[in-house]
Short mmCIF file of C-alpha atoms and ligand atoms in Angstrom, two decimals:
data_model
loop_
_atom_site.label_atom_id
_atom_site.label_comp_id
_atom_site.label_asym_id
_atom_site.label_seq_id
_atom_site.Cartn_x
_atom_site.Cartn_y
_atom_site.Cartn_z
CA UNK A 1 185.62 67.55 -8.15
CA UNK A 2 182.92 68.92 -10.52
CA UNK A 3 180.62 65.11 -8.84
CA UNK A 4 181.33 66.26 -5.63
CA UNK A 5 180.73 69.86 -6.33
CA UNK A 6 177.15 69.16 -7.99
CA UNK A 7 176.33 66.75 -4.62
CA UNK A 8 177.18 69.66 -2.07
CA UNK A 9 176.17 72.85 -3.82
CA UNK A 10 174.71 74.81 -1.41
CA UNK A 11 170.69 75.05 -2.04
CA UNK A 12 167.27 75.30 -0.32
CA UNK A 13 165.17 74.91 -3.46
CA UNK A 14 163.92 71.17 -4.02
CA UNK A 15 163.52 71.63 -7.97
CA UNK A 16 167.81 72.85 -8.36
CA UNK A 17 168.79 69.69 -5.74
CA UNK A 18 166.95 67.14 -7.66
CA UNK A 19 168.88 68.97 -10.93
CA UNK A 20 172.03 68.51 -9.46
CA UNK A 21 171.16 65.21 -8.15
CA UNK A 22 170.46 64.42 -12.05
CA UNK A 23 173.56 66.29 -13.07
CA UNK A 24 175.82 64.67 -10.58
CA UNK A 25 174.87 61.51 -12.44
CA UNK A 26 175.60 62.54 -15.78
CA UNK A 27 179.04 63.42 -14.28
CA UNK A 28 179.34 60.00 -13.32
CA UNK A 29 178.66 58.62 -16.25
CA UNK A 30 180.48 61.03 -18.48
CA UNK A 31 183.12 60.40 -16.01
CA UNK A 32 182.76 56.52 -17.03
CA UNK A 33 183.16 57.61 -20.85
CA UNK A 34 186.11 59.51 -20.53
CA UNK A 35 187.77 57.01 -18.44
CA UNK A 36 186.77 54.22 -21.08
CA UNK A 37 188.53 56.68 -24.04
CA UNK A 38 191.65 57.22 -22.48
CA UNK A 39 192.32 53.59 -21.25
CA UNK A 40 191.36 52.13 -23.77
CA UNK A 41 194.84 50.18 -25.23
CA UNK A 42 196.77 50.78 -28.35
CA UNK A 43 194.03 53.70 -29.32
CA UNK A 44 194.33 56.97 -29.31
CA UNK A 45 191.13 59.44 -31.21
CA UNK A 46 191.70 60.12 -34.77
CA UNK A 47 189.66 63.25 -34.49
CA UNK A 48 187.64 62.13 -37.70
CA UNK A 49 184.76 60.74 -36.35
CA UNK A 50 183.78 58.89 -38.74
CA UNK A 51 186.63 56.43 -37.63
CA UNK A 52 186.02 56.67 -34.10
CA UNK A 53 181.89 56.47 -33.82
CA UNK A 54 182.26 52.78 -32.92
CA UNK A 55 183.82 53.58 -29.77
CA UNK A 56 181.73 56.45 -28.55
CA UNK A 57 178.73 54.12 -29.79
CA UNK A 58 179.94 50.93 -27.98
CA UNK A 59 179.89 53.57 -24.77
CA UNK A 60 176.94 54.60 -25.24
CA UNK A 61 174.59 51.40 -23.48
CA UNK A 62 176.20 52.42 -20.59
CA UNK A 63 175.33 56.39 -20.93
CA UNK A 64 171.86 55.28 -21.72
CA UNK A 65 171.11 53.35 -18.61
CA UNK A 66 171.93 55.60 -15.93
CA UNK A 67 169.83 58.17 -17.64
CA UNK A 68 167.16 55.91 -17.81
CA UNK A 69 167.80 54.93 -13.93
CA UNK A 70 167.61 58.95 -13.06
CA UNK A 71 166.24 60.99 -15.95
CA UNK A 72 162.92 63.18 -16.67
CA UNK A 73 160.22 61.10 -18.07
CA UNK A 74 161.13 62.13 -21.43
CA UNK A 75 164.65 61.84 -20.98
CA UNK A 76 164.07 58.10 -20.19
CA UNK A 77 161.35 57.38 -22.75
CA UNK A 78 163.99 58.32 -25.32
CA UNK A 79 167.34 56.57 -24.06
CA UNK A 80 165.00 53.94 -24.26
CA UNK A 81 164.38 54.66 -28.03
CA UNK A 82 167.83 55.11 -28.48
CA UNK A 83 168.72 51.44 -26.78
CA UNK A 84 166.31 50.21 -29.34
CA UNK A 85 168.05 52.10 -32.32
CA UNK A 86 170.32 50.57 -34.72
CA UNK A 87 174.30 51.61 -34.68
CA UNK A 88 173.90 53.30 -37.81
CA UNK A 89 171.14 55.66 -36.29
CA UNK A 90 173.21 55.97 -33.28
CA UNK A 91 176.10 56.70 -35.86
CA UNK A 92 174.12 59.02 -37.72
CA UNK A 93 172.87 61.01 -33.77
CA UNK A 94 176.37 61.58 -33.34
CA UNK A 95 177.73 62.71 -36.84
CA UNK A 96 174.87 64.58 -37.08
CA UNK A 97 175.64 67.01 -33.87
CA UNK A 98 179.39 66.49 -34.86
CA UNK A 99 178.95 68.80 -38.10
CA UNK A 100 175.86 70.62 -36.83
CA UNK A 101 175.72 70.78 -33.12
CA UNK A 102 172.39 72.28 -31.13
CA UNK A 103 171.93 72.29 -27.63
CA UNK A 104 168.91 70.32 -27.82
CA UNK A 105 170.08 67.11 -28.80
CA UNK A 106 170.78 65.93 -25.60
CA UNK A 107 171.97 62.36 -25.57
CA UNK A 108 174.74 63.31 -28.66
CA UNK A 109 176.18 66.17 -26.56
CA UNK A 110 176.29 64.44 -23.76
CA UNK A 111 178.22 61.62 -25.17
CA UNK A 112 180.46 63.65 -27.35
CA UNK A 113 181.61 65.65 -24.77
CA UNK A 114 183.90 63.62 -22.85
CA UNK A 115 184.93 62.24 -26.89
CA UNK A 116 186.24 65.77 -27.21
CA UNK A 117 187.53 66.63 -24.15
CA UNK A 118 190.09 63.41 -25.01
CA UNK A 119 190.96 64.68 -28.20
CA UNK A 120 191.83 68.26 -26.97
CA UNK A 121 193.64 66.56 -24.27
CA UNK A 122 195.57 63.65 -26.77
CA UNK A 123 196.70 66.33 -29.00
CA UNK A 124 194.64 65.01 -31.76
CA UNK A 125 193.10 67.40 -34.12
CA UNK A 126 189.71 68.17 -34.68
CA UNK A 127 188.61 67.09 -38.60
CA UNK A 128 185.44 66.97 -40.28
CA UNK A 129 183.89 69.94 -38.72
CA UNK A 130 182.89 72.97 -40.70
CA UNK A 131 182.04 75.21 -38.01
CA UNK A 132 182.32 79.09 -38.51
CA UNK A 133 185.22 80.29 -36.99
CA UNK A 134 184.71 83.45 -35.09
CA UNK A 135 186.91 84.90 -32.29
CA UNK A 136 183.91 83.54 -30.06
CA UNK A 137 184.12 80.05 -30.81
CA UNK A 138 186.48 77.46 -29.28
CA UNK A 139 189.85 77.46 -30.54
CA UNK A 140 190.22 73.68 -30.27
CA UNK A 141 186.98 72.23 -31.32
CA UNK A 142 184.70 75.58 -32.79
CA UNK A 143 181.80 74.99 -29.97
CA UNK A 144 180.09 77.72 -28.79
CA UNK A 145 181.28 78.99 -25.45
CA UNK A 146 179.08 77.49 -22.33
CA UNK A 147 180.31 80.14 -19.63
CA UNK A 148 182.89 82.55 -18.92
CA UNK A 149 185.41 82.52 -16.00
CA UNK A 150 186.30 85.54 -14.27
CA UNK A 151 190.27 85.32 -12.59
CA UNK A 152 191.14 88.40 -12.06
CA UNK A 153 189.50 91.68 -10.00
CA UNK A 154 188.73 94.21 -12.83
CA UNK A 155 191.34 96.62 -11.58
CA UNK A 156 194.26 94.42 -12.08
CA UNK A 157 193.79 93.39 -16.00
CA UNK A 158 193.01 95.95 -18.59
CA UNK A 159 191.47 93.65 -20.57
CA UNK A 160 192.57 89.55 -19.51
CA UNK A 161 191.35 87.91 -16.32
CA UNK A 162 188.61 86.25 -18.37
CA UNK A 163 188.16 83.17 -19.92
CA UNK A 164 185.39 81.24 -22.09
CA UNK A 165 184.87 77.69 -21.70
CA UNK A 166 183.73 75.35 -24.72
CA UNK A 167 180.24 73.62 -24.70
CA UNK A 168 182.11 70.64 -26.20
CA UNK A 169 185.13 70.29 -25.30
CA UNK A 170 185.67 72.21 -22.06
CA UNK A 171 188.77 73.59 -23.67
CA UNK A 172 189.02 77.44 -21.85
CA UNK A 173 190.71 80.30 -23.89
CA UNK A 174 190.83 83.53 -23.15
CA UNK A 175 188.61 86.25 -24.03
CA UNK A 176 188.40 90.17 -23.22
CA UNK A 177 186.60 91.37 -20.97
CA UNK A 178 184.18 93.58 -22.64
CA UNK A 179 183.22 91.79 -25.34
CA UNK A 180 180.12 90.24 -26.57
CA UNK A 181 180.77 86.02 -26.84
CA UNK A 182 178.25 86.02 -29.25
CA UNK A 183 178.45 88.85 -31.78
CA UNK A 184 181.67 90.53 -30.49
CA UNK A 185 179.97 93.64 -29.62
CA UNK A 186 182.04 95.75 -27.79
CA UNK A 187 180.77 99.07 -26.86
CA UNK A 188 180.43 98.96 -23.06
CA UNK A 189 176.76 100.49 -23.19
CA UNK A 190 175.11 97.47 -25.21
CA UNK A 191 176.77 95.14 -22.11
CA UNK A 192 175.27 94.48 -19.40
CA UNK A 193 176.23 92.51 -15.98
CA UNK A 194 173.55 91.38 -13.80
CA UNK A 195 173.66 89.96 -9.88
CA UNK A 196 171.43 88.39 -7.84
CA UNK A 197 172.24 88.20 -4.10
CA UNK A 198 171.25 84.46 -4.08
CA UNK A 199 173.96 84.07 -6.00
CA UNK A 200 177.56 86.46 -5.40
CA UNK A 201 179.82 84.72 -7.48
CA UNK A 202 178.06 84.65 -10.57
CA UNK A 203 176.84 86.64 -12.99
CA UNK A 204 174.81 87.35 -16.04
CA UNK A 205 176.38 88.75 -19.38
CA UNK A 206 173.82 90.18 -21.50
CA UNK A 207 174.38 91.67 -25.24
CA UNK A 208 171.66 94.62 -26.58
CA UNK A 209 172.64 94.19 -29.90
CA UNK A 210 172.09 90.30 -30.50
CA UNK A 211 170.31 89.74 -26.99
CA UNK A 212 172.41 86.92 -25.99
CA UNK A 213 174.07 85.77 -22.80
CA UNK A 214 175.62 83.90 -20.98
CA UNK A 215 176.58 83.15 -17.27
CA UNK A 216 180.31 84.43 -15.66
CA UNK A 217 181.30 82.32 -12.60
CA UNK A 218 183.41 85.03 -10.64
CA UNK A 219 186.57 82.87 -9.02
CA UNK A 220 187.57 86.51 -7.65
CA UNK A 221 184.38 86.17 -4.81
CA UNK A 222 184.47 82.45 -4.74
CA UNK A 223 187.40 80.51 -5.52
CA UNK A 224 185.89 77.15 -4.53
CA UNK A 225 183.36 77.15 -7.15
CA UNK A 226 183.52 74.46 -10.12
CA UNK A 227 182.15 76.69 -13.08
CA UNK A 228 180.14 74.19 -15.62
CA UNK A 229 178.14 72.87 -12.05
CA UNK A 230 177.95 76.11 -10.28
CA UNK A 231 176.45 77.57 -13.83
CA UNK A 232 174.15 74.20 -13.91
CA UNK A 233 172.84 75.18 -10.43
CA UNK A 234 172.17 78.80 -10.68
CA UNK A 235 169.30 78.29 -13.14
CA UNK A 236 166.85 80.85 -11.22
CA UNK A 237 169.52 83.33 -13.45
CA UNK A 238 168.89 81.65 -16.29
CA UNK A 239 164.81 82.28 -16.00
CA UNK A 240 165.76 85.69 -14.90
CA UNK A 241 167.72 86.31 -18.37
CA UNK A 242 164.84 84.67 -20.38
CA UNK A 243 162.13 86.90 -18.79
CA UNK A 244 164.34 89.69 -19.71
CA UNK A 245 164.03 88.74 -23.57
CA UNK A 246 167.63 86.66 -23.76
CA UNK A 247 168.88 84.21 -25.66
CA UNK A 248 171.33 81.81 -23.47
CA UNK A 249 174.32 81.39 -26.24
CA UNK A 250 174.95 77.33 -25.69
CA UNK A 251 172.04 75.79 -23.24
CA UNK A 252 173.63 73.73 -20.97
CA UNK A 253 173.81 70.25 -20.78
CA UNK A 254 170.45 69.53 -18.57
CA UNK A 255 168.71 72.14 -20.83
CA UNK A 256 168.63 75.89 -19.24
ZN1 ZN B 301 185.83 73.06 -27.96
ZN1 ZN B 302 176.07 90.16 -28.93
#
């Protein structure tokens, strides 16, 4: 769904279809990852991973080629680094974003993510990682939150009908409405909710008081859309917000 959704978003700008075009084939191989993970026989994820690197890492050729067969310049320039690295560095990559994760390390979110969407999924638990635990970070894994979903018109919730979404596991949990996913700000003056008419269904959730935001995909105007790939395509918001003076929370996974 989210492949298919990233090959057919609707778009008239050349620079967002070759995005998706890339993004559609990080799907695919993510896709490949996950697949690998779950079928593999007689295993099932620890959640240290420390035990399970050798896995991810054996995955991980894979990953690196089809970046290198559809990647920016410097995207392929350093999966071809990391083909030429040794398993502890590619060991140490992964740890390394496991205990501290950033949004720029591409290639370790990348592959951890489909890692963690497995152990969410398995019922494993999530060990090793010392994250702060605010009401803002994932439940499951303690990622930041990559997006919100909006389920439910305004009117009919007091306070539910939206959701955040993990950067690293994709785990969703619910969140209120008016509420920073950053700080927790909550005084409905600091907040602010921007549209653009290029894009209905989604929207921009700005805080005043720590200048962060991040991006709502509104299911109530468009039930069809596929929120991590409809927030990957609407990146003309994401200039928007940074010309404004924010601070995305989590940068998505092709880096706006
Ligand atoms: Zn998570
Ligand atoms: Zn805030």
């Amino acid at each position: 769904m989210r492949i298919l959704r990233a090959e057919s978003f609707p778009t008239r700008i050349d620079a967002i279809k070759a995005l998706l075009v890339f993004y559609a084939n990080l799907l695919r191989a993510q896709k490949e990852i996950y697949i690998s993970l779950r079928s593999r026989r007689d295993w099932l994820p620890s959640g240290y991973l420390e035990e399970d690197v050798p896995v991810i890492r054996a995955l991980a050729p894979a990953f690196l080629c089809a970046v290198e067969r559809s990647g920016s310049p410097i995207l392929i320039e350093e999966a071809q680094n990391l083909m030429r690295a040794s398993e502890e560095e590619i060991d140490q990559m992964l740890l390394e974003q496991w205990r501290r994760p950033s949004d720029l390390r591409f290639f370790a979110k990348a592959l951890l993510q489909p890692y963690a969407r497995w152990l969410a999924e398995s019922g494993a638990q999530v060990m090793g990682r010392d994250l702060e635990s605010k009401e803002s970070s994932c439940p499951f894994c303690g990622g930041k939150p990559q997006l919100s979903v909006l389920h439910t018109r305004e009117d009919s919730s007091e306070s539910g009908g939206r959701d955040l979404m993990c950067s690293t596991c994709l785990t969703v949990w619910s969140y209120r409405r008016i509420l920073c996913a950053s700080c927790g700000e909550e005084r409905p003056a600091l907040l602010g909710i921007y549209h653009s008419p290029d894009y209905d269904h989604i929207r921009i959730e700005t805080c005043d008081t720590c200048r962060h935001y991040l991006k709502g995909i509104d299911l109530t105007r468009f039930g069809l859309a596929v929120p991590i790939v409809d927030e990957v395509a609407s990146v003309p918001l994401d200039l928007w917000a940074s010309d404004h003076g924010y601070t995305k929370i989590e940068l998505n996974l092709v880096g706006f």
